[in-house]
JSON list of C-alpha atoms in Angstrom, two decimals:
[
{"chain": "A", "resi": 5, "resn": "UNK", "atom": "CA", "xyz": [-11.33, 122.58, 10.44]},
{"chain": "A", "resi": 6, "resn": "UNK", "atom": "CA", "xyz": [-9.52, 119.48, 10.13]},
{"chain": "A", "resi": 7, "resn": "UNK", "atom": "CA", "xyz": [-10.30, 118.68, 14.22]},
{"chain": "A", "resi": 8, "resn": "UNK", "atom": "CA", "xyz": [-14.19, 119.32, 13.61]},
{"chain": "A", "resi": 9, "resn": "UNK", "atom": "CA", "xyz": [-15.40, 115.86, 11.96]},
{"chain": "A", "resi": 10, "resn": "UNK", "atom": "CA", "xyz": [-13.74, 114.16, 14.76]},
{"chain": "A", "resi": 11, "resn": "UNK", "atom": "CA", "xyz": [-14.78, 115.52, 18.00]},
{"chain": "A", "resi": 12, "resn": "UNK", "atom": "CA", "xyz": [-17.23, 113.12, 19.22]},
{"chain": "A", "resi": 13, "resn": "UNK", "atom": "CA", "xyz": [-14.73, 110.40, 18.61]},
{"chain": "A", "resi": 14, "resn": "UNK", "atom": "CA", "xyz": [-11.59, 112.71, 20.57]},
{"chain": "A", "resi": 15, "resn": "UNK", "atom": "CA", "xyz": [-13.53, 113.87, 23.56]},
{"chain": "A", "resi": 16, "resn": "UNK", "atom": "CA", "xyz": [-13.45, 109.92, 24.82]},
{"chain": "A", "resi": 17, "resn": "UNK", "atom": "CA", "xyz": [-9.87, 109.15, 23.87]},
{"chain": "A", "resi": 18, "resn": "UNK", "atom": "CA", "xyz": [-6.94, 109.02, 25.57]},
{"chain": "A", "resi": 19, "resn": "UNK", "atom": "CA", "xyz": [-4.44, 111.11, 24.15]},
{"chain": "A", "resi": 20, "resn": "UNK", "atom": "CA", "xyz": [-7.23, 113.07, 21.63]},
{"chain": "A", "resi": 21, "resn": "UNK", "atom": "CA", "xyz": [-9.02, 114.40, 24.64]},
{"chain": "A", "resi": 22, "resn": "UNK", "atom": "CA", "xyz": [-5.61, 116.06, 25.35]},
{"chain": "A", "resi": 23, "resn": "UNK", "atom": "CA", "xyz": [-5.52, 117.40, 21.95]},
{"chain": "A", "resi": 24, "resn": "UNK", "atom": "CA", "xyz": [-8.88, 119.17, 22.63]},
{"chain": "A", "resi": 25, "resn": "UNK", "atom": "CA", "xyz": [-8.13, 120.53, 26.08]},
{"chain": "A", "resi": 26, "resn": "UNK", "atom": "CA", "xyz": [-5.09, 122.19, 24.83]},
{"chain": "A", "resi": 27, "resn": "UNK", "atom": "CA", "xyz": [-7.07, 123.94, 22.00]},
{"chain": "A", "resi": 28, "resn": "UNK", "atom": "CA", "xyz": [-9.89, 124.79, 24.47]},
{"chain": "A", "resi": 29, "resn": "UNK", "atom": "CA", "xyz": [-7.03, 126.34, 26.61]},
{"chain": "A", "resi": 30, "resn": "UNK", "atom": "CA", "xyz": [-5.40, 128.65, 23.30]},
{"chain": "A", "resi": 31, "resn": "UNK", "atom": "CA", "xyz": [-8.55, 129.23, 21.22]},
{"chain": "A", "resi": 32, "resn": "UNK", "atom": "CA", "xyz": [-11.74, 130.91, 22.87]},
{"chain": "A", "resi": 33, "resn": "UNK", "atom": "CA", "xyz": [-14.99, 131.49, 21.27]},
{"chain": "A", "resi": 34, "resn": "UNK", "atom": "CA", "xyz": [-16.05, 131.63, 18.21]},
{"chain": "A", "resi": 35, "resn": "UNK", "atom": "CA", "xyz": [-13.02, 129.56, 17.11]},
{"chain": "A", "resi": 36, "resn": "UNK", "atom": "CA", "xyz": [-14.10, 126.92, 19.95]},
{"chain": "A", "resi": 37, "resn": "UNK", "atom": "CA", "xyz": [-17.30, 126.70, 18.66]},
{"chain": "A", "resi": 38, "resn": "UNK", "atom": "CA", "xyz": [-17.49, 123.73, 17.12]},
{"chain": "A", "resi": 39, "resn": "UNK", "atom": "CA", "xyz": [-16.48, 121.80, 20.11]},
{"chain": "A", "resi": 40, "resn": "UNK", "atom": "CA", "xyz": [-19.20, 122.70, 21.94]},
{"chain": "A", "resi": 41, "resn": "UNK", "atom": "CA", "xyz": [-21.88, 122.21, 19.03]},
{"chain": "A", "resi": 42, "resn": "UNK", "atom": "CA", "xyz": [-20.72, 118.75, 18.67]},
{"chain": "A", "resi": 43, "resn": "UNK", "atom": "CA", "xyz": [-21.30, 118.26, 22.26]},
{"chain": "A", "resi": 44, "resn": "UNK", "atom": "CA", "xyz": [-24.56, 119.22, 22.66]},
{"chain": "A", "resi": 45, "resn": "UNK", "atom": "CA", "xyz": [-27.00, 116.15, 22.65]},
{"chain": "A", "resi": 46, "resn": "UNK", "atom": "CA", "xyz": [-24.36, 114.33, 24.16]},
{"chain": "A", "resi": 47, "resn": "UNK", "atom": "CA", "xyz": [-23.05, 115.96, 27.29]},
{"chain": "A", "resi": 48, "resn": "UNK", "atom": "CA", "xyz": [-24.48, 113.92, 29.60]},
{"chain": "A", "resi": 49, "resn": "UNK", "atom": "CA", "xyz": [-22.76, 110.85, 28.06]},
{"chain": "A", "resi": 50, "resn": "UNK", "atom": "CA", "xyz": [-19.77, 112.49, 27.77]},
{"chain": "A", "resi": 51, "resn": "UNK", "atom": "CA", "xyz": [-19.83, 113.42, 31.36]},
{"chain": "A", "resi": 52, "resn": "UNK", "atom": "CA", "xyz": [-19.42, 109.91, 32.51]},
{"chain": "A", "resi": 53, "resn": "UNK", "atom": "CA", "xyz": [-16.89, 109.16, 30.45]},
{"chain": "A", "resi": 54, "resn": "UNK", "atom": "CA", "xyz": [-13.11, 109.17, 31.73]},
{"chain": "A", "resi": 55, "resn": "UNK", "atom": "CA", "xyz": [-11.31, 111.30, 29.61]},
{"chain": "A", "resi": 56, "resn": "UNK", "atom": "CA", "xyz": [-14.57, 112.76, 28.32]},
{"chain": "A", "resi": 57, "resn": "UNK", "atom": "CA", "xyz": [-15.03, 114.75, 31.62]},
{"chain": "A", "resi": 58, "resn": "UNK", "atom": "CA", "xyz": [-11.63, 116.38, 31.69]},
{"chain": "A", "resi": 59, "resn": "UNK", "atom": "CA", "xyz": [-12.83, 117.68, 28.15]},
{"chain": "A", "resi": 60, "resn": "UNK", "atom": "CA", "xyz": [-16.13, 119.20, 29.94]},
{"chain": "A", "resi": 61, "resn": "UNK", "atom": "CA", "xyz": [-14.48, 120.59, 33.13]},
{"chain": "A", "resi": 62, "resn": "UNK", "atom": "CA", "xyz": [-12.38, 122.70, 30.65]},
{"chain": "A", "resi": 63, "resn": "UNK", "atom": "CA", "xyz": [-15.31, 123.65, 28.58]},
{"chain": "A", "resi": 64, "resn": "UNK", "atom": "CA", "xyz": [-16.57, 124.75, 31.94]},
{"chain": "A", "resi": 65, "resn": "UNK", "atom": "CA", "xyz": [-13.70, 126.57, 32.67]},
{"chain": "A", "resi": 66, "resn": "UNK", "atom": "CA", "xyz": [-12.92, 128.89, 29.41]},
{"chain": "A", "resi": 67, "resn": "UNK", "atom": "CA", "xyz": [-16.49, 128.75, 27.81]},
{"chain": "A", "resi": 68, "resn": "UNK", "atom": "CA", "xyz": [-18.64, 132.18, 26.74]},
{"chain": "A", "resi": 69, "resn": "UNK", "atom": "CA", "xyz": [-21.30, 132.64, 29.30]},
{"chain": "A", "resi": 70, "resn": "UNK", "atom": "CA", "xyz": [-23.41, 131.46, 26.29]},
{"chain": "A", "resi": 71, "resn": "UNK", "atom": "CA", "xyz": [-21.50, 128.48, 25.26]},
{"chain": "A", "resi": 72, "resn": "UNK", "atom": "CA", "xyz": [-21.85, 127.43, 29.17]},
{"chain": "A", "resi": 73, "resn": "UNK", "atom": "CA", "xyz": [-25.15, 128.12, 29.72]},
{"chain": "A", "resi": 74, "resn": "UNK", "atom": "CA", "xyz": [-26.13, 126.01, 27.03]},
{"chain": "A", "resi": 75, "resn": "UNK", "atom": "CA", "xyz": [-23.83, 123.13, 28.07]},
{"chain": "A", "resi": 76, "resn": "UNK", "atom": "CA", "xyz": [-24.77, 123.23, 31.54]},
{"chain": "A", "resi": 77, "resn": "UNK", "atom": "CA", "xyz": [-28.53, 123.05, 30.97]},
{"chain": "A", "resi": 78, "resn": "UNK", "atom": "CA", "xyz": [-27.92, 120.08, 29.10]},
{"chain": "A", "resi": 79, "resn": "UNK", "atom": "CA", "xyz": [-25.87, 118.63, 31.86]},
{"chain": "A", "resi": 80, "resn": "UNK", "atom": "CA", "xyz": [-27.69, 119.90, 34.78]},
{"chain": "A", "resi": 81, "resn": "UNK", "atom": "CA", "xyz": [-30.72, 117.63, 33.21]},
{"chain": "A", "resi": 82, "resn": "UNK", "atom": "CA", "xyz": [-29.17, 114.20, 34.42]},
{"chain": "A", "resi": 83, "resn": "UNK", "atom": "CA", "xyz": [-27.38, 115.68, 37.88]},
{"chain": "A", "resi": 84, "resn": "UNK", "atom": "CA", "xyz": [-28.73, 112.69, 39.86]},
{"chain": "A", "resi": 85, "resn": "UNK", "atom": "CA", "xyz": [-27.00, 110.07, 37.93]},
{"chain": "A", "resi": 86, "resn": "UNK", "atom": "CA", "xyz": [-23.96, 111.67, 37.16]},
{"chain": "A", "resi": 87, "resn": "UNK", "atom": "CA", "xyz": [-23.47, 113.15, 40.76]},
{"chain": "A", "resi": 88, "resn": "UNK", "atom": "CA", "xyz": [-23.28, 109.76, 41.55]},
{"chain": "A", "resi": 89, "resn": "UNK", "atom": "CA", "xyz": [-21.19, 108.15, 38.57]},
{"chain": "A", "resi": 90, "resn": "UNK", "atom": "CA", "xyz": [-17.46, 107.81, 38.91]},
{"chain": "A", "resi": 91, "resn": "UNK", "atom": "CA", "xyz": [-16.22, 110.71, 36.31]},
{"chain": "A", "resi": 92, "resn": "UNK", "atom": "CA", "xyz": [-19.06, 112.24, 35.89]},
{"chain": "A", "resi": 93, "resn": "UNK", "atom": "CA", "xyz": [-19.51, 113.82, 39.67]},
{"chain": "A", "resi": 94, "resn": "UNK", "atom": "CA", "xyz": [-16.52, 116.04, 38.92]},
{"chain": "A", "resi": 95, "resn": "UNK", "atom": "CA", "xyz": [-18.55, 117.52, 36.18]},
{"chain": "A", "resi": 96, "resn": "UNK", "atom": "CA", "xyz": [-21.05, 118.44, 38.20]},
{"chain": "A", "resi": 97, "resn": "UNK", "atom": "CA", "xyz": [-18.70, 119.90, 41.16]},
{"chain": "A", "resi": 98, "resn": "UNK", "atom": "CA", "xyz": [-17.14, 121.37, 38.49]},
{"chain": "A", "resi": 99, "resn": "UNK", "atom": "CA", "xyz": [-20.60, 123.28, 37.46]},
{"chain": "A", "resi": 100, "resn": "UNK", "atom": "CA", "xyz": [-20.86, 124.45, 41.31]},
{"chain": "A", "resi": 101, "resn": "UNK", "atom": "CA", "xyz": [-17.59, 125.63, 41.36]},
{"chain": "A", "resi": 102, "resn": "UNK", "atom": "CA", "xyz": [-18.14, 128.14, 38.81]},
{"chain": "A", "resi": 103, "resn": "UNK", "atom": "CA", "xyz": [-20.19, 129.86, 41.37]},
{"chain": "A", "resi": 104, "resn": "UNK", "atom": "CA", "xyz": [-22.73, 131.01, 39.54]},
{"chain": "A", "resi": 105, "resn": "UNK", "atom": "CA", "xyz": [-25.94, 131.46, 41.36]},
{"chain": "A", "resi": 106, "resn": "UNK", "atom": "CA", "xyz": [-28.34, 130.28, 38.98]},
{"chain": "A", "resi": 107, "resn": "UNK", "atom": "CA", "xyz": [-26.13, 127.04, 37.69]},
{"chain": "A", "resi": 108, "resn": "UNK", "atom": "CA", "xyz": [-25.74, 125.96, 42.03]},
{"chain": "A", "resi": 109, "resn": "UNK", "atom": "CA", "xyz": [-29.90, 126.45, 42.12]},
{"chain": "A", "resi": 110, "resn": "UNK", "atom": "CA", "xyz": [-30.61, 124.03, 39.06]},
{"chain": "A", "resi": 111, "resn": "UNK", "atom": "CA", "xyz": [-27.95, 121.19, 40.62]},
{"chain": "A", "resi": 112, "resn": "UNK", "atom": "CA", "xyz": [-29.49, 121.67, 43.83]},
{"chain": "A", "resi": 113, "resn": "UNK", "atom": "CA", "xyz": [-33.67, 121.83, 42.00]},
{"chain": "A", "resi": 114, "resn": "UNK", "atom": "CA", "xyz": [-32.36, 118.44, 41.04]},
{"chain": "A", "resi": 115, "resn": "UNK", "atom": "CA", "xyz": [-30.99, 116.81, 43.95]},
{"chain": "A", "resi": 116, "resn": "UNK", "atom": "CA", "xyz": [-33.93, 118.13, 46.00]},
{"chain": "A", "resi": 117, "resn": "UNK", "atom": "CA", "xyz": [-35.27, 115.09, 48.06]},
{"chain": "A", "resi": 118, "resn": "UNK", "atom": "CA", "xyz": [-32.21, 113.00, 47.42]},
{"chain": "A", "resi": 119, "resn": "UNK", "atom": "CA", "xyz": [-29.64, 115.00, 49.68]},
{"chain": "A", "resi": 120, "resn": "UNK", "atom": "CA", "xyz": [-29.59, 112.35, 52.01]},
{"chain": "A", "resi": 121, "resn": "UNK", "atom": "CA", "xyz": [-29.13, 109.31, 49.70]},
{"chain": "A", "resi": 122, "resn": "UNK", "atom": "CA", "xyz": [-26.72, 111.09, 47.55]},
{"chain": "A", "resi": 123, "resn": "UNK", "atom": "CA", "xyz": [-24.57, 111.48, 51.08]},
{"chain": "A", "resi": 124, "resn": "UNK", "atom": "CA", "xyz": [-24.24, 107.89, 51.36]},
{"chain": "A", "resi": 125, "resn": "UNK", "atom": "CA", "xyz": [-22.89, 107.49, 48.17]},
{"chain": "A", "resi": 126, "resn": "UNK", "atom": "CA", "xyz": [-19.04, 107.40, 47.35]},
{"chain": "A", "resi": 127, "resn": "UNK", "atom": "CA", "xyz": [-19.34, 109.83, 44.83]},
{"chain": "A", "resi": 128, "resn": "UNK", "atom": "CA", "xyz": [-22.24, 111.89, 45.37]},
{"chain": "A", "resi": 129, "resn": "UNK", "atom": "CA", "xyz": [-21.15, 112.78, 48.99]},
{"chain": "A", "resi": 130, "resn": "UNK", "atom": "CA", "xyz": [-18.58, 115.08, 47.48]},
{"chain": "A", "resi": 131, "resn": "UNK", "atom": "CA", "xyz": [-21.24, 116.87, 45.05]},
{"chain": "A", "resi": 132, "resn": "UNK", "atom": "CA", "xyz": [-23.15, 117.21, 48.36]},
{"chain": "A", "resi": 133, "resn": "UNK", "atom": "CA", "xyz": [-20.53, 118.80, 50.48]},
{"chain": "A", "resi": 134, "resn": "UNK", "atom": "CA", "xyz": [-19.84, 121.19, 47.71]},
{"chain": "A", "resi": 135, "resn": "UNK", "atom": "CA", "xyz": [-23.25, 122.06, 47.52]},
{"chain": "A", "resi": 136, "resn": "UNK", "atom": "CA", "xyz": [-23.14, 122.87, 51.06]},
{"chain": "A", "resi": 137, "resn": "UNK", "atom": "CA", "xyz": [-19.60, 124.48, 50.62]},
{"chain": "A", "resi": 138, "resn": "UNK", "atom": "CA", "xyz": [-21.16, 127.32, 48.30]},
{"chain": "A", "resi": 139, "resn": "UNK", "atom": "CA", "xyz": [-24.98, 127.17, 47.89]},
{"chain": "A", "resi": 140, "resn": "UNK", "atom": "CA", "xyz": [-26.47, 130.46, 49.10]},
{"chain": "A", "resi": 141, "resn": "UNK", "atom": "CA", "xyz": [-28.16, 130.89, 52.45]},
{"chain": "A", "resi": 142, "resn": "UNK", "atom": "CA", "xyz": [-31.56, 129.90, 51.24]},
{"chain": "A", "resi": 143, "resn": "UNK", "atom": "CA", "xyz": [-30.42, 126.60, 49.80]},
{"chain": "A", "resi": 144, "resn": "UNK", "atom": "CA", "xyz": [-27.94, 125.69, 52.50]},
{"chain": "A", "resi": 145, "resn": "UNK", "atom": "CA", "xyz": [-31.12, 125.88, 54.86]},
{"chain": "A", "resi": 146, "resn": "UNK", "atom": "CA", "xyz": [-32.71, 124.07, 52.73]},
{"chain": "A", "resi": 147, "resn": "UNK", "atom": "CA", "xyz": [-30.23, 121.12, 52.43]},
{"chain": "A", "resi": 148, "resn": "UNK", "atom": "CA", "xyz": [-29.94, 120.73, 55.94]},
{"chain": "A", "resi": 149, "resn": "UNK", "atom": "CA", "xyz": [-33.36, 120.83, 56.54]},
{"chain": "A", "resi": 150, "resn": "UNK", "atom": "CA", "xyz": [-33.08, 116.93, 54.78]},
{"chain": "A", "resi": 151, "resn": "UNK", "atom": "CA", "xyz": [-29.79, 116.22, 56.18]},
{"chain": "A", "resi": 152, "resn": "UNK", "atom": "CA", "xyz": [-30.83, 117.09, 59.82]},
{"chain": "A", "resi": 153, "resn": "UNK", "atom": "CA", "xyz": [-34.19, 115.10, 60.82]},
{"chain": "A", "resi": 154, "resn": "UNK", "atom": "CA", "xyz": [-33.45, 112.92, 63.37]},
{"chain": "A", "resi": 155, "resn": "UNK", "atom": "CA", "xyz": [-33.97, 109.58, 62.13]},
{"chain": "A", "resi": 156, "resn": "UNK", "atom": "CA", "xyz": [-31.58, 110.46, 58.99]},
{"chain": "A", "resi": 157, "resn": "UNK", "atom": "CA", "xyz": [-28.77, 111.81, 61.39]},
{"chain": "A", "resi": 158, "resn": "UNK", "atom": "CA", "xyz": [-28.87, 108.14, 62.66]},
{"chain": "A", "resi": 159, "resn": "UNK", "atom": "CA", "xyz": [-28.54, 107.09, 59.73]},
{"chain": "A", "resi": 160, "resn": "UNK", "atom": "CA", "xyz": [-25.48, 109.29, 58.32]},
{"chain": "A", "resi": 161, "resn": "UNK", "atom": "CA", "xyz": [-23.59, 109.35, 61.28]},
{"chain": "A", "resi": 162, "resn": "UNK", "atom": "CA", "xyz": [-23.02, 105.15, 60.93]},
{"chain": "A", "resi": 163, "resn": "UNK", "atom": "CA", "xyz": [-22.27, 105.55, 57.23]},
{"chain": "A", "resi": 164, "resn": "UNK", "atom": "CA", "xyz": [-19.02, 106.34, 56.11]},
{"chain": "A", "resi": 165, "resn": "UNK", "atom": "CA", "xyz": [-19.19, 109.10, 53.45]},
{"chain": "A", "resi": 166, "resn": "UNK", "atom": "CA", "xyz": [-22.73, 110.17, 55.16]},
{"chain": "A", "resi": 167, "resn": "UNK", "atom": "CA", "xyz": [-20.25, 111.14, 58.65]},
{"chain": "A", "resi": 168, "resn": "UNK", "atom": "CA", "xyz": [-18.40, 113.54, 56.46]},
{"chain": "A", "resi": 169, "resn": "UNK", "atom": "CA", "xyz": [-21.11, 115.42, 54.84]},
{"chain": "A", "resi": 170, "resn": "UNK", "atom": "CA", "xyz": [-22.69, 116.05, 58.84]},
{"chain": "A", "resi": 171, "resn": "UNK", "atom": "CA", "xyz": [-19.26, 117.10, 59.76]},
{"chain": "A", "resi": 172, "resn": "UNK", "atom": "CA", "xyz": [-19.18, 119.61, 56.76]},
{"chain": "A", "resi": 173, "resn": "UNK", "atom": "CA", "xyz": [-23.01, 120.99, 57.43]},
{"chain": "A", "resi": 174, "resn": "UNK", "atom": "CA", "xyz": [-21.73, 121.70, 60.81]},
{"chain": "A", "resi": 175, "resn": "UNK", "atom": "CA", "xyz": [-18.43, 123.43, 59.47]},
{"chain": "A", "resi": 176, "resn": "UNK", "atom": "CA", "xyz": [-20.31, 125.49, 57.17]},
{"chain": "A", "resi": 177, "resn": "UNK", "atom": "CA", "xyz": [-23.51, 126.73, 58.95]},
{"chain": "A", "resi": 178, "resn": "UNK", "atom": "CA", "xyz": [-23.33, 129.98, 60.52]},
{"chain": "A", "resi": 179, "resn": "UNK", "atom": "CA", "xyz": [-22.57, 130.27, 63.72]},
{"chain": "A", "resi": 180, "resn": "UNK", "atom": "CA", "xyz": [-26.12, 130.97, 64.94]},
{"chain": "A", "resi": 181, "resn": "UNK", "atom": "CA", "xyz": [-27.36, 127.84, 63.25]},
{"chain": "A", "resi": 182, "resn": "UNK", "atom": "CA", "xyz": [-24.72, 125.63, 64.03]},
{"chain": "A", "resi": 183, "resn": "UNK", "atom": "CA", "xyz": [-25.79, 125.27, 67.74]},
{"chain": "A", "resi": 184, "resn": "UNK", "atom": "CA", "xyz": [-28.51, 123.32, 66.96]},
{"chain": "A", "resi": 185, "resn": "UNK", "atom": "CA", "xyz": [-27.19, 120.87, 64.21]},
{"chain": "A", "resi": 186, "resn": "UNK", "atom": "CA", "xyz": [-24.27, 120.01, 66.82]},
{"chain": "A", "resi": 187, "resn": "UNK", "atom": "CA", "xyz": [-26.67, 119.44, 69.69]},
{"chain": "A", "resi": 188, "resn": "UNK", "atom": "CA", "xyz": [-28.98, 116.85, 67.65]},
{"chain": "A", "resi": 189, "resn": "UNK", "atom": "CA", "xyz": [-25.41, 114.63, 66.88]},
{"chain": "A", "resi": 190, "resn": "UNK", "atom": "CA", "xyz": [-24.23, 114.85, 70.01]},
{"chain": "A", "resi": 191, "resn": "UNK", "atom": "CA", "xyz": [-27.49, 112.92, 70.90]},
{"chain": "A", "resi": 192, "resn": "UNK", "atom": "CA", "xyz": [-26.90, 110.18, 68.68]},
{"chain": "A", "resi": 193, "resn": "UNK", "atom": "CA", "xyz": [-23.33, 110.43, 68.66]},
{"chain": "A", "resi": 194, "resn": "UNK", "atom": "CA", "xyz": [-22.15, 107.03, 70.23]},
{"chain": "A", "resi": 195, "resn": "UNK", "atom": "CA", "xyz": [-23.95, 105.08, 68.29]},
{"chain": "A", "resi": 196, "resn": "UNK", "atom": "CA", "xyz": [-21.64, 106.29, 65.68]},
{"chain": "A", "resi": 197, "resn": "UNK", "atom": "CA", "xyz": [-18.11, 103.96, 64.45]},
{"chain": "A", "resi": 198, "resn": "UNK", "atom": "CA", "xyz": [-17.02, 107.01, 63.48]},
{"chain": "A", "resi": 199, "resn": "UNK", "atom": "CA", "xyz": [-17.39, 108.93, 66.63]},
{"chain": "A", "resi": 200, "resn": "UNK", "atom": "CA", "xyz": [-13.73, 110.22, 67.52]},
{"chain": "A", "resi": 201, "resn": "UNK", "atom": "CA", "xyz": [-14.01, 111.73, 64.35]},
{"chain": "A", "resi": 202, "resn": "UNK", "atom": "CA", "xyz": [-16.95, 113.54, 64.44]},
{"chain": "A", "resi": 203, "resn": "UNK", "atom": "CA", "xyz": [-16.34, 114.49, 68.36]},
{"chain": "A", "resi": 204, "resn": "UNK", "atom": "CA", "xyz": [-12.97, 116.01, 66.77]},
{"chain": "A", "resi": 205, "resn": "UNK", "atom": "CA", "xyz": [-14.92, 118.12, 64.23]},
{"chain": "A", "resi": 206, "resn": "UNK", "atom": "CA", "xyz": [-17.00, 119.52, 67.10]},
{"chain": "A", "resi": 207, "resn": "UNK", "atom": "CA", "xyz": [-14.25, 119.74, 69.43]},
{"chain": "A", "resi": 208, "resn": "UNK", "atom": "CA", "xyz": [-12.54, 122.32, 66.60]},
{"chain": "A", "resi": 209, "resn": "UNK", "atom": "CA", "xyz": [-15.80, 124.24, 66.01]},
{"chain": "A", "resi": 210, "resn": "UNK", "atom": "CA", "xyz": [-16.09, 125.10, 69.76]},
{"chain": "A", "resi": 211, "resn": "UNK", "atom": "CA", "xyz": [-12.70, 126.53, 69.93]},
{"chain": "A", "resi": 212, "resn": "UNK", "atom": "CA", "xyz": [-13.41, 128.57, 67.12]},
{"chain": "A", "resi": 213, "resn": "UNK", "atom": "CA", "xyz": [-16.42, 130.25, 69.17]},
{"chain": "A", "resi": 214, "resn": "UNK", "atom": "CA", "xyz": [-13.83, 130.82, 72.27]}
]
């Protein structure tokens, strides 16, 4: 009781952000309740915030399925910007680790036609290549469906966090699917800075086929 009045003032401190983690860790719902109540309406500002997203990734982690869904909706809402904020991207790889199908569609409804400017970015990149890590087949298609037109391979393969998310397309993508995705950067491959790189990521996926 004596923690509730002060949440919202905790969750973005230094050592009181501790305080909460180590009663999300001992105390599980109902008792936690009142942590999550006084973060809805403010999740997404929380999310950004440095200590504030350690506080939500361990939310994530020991929440009810009903305290999360809640939290995640509210979240999920402002994936673009946060994906690509400093703190607030590991709350969002945090929501596709959890693995659950329908939270991994509602990240990916949001990034939908921004896959490829997201993989240019320092911290979106990452969101994107766990997307790719553990979307379903359906959405993995989908994503490099945007990822793999020609003009944007160009483009990806001479950017430096854009190279890594190719290279992890290619690492992920079934076998019969991969084929293709390797032959289109192999055509535009030496226009690429980061071309020993990428040749070495190819180079390891063919010996894996052997």
């Amino acid at each position: 009781q004596s923690l509730k009045p002060h949440v919202c003032r905790l969750v973005v401190h230094q050592h009181g952000s501790q305080v909460l983690q180590r009663f999300l860790g001992r105390m599980r719902a109902p008792h936690n309740q009142f942590i999550f109540d006084s973060l809805m309406g403010r999740a997404h500002f929380v999310a950004s915030d440095r200590h504030g997203c350690c506080v939500l990734k361990r939310c994530l982690q020991v929440g009810s399925e009903q305290q999360t869904q809640k939290l995640v909706a509210q979240i999920v809402a402002h994936t673009l910007s946060l994906a690509q904020d400093p703190f607030g991207n590991y709350v969002i790889q945090s929501i596709v680790e959890t693995k659950v199908p329908a939270y991994i569609s509602d990240v990916l409804d949001q990034l939908r036609t921004h896959i490829v400017q997201c993989s240019r970015q320092k911290f979106s990149s990452n969101v994107i290549e766990k997307c790719l890590a553990l979307a379903n087949p359906q959405e993995f298609a989908s994503m490099v469906n945007e990822l793999f037109q020609p003009e944007d391979v160009q483009v990806l393969l001479l950017d430096r966090y854009g190279n890594y998310v190719l290279q992890r397309a290619m690492e992920t993508a079934p076998r019969r699917h991969a084929k293709p995705l390797i032959d289109l950067v192999r055509q535009h491959l030496w226009t690429s800075p980061y071309s020993r790189r990428i040749q070495g990521c190819i180079s390891r996926l063919a010996q894996k086929d052997q």
